[in-house]
XYZ file of C-alpha atoms in Angstrom:
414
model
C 14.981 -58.214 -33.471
C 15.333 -54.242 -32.067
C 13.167 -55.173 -29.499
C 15.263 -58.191 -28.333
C 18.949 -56.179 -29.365
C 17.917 -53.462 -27.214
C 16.566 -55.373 -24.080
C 19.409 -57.401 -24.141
C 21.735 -54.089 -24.176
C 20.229 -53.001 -21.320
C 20.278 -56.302 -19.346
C 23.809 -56.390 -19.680
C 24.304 -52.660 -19.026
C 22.386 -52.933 -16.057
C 24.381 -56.009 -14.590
C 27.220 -54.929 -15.055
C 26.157 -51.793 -12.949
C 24.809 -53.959 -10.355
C 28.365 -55.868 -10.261
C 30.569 -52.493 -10.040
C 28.199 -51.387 -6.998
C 28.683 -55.148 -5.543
C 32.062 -54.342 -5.869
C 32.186 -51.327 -4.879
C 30.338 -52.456 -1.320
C 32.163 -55.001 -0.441
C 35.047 -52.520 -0.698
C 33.528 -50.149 1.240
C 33.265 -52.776 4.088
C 36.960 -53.754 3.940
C 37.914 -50.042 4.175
C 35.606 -48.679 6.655
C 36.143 -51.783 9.658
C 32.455 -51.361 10.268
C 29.792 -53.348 11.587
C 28.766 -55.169 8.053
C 25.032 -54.857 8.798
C 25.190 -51.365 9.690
C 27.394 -50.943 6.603
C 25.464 -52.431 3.944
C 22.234 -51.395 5.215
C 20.172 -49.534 2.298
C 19.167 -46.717 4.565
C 22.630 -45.745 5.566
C 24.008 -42.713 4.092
C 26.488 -44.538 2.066
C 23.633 -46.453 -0.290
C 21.311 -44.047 -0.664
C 22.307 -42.681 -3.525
C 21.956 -45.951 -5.420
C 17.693 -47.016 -4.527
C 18.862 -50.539 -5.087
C 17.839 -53.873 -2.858
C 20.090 -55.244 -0.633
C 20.289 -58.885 0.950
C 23.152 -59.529 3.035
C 24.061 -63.159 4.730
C 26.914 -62.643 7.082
C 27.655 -64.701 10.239
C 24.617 -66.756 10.277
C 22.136 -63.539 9.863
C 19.782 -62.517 6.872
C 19.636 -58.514 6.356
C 17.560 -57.308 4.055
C 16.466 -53.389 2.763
C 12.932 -54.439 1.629
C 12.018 -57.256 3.570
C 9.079 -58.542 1.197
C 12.162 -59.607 -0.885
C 14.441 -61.085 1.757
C 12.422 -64.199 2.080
C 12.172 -64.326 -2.219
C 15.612 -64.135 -2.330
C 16.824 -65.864 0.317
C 17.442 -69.200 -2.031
C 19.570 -67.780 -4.078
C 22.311 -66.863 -0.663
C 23.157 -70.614 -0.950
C 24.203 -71.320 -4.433
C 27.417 -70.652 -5.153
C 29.275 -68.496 -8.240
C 28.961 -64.774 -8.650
C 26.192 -64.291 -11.302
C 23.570 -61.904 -12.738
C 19.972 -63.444 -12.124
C 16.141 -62.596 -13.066
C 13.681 -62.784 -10.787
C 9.824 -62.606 -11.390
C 7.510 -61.982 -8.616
C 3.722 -61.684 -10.371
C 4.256 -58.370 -12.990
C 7.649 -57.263 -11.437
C 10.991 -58.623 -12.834
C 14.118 -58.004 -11.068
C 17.444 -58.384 -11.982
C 19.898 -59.407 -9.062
C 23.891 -59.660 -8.968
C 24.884 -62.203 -6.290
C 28.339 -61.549 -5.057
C 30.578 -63.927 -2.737
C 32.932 -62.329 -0.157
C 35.027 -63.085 2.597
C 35.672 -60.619 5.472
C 38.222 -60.828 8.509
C 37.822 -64.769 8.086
C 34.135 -65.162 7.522
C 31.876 -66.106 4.050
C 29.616 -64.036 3.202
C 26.743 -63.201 0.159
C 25.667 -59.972 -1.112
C 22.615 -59.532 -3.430
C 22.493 -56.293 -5.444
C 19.063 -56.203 -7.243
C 16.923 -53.883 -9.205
C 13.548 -53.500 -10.691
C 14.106 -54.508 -14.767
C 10.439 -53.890 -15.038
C 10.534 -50.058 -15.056
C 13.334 -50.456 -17.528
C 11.325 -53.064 -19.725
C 8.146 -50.892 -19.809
C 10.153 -48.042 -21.195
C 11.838 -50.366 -23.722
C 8.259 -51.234 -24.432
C 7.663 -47.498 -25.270
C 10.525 -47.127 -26.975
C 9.617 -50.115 -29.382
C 6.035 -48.601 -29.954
C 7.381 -45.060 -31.073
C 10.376 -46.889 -32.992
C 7.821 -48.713 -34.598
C 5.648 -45.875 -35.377
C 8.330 -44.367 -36.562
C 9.258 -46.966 -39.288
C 5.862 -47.345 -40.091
C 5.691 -43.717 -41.311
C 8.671 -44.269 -42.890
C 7.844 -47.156 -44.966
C 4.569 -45.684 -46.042
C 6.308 -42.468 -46.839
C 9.035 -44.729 -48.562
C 5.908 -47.098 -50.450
C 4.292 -43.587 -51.564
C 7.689 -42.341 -53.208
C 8.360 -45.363 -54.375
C 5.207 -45.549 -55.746
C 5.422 -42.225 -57.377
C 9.196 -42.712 -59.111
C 7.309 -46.101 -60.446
C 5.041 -44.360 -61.993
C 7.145 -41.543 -63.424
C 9.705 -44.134 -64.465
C 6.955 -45.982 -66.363
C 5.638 -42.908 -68.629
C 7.946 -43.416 -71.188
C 6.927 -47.154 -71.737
C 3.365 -45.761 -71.605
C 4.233 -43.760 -74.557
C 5.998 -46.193 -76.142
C 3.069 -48.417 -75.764
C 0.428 -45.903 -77.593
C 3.031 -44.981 -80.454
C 3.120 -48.860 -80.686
C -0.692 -49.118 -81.334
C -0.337 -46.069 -83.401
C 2.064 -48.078 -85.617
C -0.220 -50.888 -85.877
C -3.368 -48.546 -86.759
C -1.261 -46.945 -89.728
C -1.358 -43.575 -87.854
C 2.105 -42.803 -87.535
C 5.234 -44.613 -89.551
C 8.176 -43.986 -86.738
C 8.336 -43.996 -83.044
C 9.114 -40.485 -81.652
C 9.710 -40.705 -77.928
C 11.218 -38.250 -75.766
C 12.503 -40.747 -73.435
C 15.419 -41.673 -70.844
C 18.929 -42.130 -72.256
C 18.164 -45.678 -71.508
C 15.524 -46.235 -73.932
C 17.392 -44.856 -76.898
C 18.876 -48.314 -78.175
C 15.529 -49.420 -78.191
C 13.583 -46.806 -80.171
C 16.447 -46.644 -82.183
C 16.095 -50.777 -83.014
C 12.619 -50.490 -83.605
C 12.465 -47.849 -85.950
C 15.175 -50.273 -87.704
C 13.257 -53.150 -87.818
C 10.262 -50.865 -89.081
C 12.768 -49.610 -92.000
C 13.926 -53.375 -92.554
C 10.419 -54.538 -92.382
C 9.378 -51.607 -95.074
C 12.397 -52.161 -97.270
C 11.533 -56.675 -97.111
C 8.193 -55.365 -98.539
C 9.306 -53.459 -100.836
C 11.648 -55.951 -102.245
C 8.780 -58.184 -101.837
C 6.282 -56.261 -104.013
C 9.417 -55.317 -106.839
C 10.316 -59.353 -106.859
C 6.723 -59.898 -107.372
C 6.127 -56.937 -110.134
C 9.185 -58.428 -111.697
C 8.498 -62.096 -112.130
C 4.957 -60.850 -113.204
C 6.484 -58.808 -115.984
C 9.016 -61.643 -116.689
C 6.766 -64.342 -116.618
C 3.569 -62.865 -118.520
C 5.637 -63.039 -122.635
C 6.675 -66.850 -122.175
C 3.252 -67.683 -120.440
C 1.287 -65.513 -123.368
C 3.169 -67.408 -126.173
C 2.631 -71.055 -124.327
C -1.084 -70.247 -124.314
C -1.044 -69.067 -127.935
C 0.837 -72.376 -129.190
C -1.505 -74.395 -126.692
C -4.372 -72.818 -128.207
C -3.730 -72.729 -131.731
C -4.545 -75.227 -134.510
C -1.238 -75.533 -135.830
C 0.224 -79.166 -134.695
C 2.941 -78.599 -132.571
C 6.550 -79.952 -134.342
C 9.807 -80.675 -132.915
C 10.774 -77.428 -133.895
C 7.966 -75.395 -131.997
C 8.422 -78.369 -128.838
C 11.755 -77.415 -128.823
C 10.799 -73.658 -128.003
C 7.903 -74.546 -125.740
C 10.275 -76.184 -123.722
C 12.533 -73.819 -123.242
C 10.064 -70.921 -122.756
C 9.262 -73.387 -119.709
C 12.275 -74.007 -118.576
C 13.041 -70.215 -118.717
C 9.900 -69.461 -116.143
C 11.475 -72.382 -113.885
C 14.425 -70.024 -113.502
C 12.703 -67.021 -112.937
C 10.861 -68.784 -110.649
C 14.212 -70.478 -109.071
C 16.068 -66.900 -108.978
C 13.211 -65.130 -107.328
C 12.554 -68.044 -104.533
C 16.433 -67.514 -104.196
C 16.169 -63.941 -103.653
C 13.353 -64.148 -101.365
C 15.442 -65.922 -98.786
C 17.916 -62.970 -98.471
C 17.787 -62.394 -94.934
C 20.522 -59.575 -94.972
C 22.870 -58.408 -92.061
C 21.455 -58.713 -88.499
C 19.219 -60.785 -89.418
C 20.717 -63.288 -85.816
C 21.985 -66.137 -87.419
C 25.900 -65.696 -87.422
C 27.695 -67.770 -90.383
C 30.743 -70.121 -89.093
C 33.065 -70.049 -91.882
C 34.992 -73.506 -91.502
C 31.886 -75.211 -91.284
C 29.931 -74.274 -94.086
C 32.735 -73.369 -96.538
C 33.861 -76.980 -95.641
C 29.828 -78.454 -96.161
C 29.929 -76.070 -99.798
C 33.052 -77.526 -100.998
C 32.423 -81.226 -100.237
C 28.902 -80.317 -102.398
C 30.620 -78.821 -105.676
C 33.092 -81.636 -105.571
C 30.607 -84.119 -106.081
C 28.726 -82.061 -108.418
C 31.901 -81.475 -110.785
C 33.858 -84.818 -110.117
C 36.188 -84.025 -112.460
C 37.202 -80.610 -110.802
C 39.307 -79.956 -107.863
C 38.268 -77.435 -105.685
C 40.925 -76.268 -103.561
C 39.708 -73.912 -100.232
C 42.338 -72.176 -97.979
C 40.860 -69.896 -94.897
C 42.751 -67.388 -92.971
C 40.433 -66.943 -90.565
C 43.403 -66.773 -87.023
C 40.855 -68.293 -85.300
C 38.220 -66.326 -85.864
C 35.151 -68.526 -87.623
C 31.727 -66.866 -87.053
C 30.861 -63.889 -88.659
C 27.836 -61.829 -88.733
C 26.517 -62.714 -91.492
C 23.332 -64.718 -91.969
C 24.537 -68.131 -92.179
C 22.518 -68.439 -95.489
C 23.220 -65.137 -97.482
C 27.260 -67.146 -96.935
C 26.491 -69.985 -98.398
C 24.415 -68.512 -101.272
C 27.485 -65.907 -102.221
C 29.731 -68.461 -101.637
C 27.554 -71.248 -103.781
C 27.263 -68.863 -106.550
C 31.108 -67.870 -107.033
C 31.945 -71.822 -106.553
C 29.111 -72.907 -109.137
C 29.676 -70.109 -111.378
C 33.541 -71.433 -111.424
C 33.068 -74.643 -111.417
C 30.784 -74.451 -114.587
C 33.346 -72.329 -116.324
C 36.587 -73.920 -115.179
C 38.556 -76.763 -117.257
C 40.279 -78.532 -114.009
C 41.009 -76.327 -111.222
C 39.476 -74.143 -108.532
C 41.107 -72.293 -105.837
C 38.914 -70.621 -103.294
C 40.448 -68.577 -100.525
C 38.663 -67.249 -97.724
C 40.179 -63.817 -95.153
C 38.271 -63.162 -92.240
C 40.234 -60.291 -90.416
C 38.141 -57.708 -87.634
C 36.831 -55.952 -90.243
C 35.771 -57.742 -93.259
C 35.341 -61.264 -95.024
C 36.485 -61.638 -98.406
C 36.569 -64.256 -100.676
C 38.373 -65.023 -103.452
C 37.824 -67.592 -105.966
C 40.036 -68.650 -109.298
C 39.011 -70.749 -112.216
C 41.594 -71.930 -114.919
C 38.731 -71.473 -117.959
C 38.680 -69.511 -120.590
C 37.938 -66.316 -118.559
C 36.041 -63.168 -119.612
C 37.499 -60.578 -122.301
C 38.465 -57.570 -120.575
C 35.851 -55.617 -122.064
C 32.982 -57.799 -121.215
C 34.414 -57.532 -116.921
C 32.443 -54.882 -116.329
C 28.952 -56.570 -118.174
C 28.792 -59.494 -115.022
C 26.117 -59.256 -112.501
C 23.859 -57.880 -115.018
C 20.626 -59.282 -114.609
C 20.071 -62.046 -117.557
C 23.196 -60.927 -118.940
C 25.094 -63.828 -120.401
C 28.481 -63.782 -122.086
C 28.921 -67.423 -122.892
C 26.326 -69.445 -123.619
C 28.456 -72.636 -124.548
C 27.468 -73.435 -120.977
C 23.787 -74.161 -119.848
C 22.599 -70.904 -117.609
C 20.328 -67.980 -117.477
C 22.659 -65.551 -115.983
C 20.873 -64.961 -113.051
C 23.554 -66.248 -110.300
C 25.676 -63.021 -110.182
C 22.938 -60.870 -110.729
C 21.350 -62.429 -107.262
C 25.260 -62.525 -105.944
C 25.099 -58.683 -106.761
C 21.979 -58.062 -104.685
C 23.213 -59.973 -102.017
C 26.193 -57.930 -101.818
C 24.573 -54.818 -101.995
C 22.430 -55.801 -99.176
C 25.552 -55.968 -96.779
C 27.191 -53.080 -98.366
C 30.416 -55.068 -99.593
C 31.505 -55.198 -103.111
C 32.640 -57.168 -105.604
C 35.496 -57.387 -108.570
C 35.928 -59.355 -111.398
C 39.378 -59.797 -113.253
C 41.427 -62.145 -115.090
C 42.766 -65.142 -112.892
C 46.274 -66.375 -112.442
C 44.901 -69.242 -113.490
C 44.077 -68.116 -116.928
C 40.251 -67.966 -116.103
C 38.438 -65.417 -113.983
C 38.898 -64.310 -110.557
C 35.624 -62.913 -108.397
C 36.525 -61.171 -105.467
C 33.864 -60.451 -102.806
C 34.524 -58.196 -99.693
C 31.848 -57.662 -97.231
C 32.126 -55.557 -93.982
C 31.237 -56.727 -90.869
C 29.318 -54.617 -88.983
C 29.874 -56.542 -85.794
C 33.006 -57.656 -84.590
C 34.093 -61.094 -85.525
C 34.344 -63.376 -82.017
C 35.676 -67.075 -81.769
């Protein structure tokens, strides 16, 4: 493309050079009354000046100042139109402006040519050294290149060997002296290194507990299994409930182990599952009516794992449904900031004394409904995981009301 941009430029530059002196001869004749082969002849003193060719056809006769061209360019005297034309004879290209004239009554044709090839051979040159030129360039421009590449890259090098250092137990954070750029992502790794460390801790305290929890009930079902003494209805009656009290624990701690926590990806959409929740609890306890407002202003995800909602909001709804005699209202506020909810039962309520006492772990205050007062103490974990909190007071209603705000730590979108 240079090459052809540049030969091209000079074509045109070059014709219309060879046009002006066309021009500029035939003006020259007008002015000076002369003899026109006398005045357009290339040796004259006149024409010198310019080393071009000249082929003149006036009055029936052929002048020429190279004759080894006159008879190459003596076809193009007879066609007509003023116009810039190559001509190639073996190596040699010329470039030739044919110009029509009249003088004092009488056609005549000029031809105003030049050797391109002189011109072409130091375009030729030029496109060699250009190209050298670039060449260097490019490899000086590969090398740096190169070179940033590889600087650019060190950091991910590093990051790459703390990584297997991570994974051989040899270091417990990343510690990178990095670009500005990389900081978000150190700073998300070492927080899913701390969330990973903190799901195995829970994981290994879940564990200890249920161990702890589960080895008195299995230790006295073994005994009774083992002993000689028949079993009664009496002794039935307490194997049975030893067994259903390790299906809880059991129940709670599966619960528990599916807290995901915030960030965890999965955004909750309030309408939707508060709306699937509801519809559940009504036809678990026909004969309550859950009521459910949301002011959400068209906001409805949140960034909360869709299942941590539904298991807070399952365990306020259950926990009210068990205790209520008719009615539940459950009201939920989404606003930039936080999502809390709000649930009312018209039971008997909790004695202001005992308030404080829920979301103990086992703790149960009434036990004229079937339970193991485990719900709120998993409802209190899962709060604590997102850093909300909870309260518990007497309902309008007459029963209790559970309030639960968490923050959201992203901002709410539609």
């Amino acid at each position: 493309m240079h090459g052809i941009f540049l030969q091209s430029l000079a074509r045109d530059f070059l014709g219309e050079r060879l046009q002006r002196e066309a021009n500029h001869a035939v003006a020259q004749l007008e002015q000076d009354q002369t003899a026109v082969p006398t005045a357009l002849d290339s040796v004259s003193q006149g024409y010198q000046v310019f080393h071009h060719l000249y082929v003149l056809r006036f009055n029936g006769s052929v002048n020429a100042s190279d004759p080894q061209w006159q008879q190459q360019l003596a076809p193009l005297l007879d066609e007509s139109g003023d116009a810039l034309i190559d001509v190639n004879r073996g190596t040699q290209h010329m470039l030739v402006y044919r110009r029509h004239f009249e003088w004092q009554g009488t056609q005549g044709v000029l031809l105003v040519g030049e050797d391109f090839s002189q011109v072409e051979a130091g375009l030729a040159t030029l496109h060699w050294w250009v190209g050298g030129i670039a060449a260097v360039l490019l490899g000086m421009l590969i090398i740096l290149n190169m070179l940033a590449v590889n600087r650019g890259l060190i950091p991910l090098w590093q990051l790459r060997q703390q990584l297997e250092a991570l994974r051989s137990g040899k270091r417990d954070r990343l510690s990178l002296v990095a670009p500005s750029e990389l900081d978000e992502l150190v700073d998300q790794l070492n927080w899913f290194m701390d969330d990973i460390d903190l799901r195995l801790k829970r994981s290994r305290e879940s564990v200890a507990n249920l161990s702890h929890a589960l080895k008195t009930p299995l230790a006295a079902i073994t005994q009774v299994l083992r002993g000689n003494r028949p079993i009664d209805e009496n002794r039935r009656h307490k194997l049975l409930s030893r067994i259903e009290d390790i299906n809880a624990q059991l129940a709670a701690e599966l619960r528990r182990s599916r807290i995901a926590g915030p960030n965890a990806g999965r955004m909750a959409n309030v309408t939707r599952d508060s709306s699937r929740l509801i519809e559940m609890f009504r036809s678990l306890y026909p004969e309550r009516i859950f009521n459910l407002t949301h002011s959400a202003h068209e906001k409805d995800q949140v960034p909360i794992e869709a299942h941590d909602f539904s298991e807070i909001l399952g365990i306020v709804l259950d926990n009210a449904g068990k205790w209520s005699n008719r009615c539940i209202n459950c009201d939920i506020a989404v606003s930039t900031t936080t999502l809390t909810l709000t649930t009312d039962d018209d039971g008997f309520g909790v004695a202001e004394e005992d308030l404080s006492r829920l979301g103990e772990r086992g703790t149960r205050l009434d036990e004229r409904r079937p339970g193991y007062g485990l719900g709120l103490s998993i409802l209190a974990q899962l709060i604590a995981r997102y850093s909300g909190h909870s309260r518990f007071e007497r309902s309008p209603l007459g029963g209790l009301r559970v309030t639960v705000t968490l923050p959201l730590a992203v901002e709410v979108i539609n």
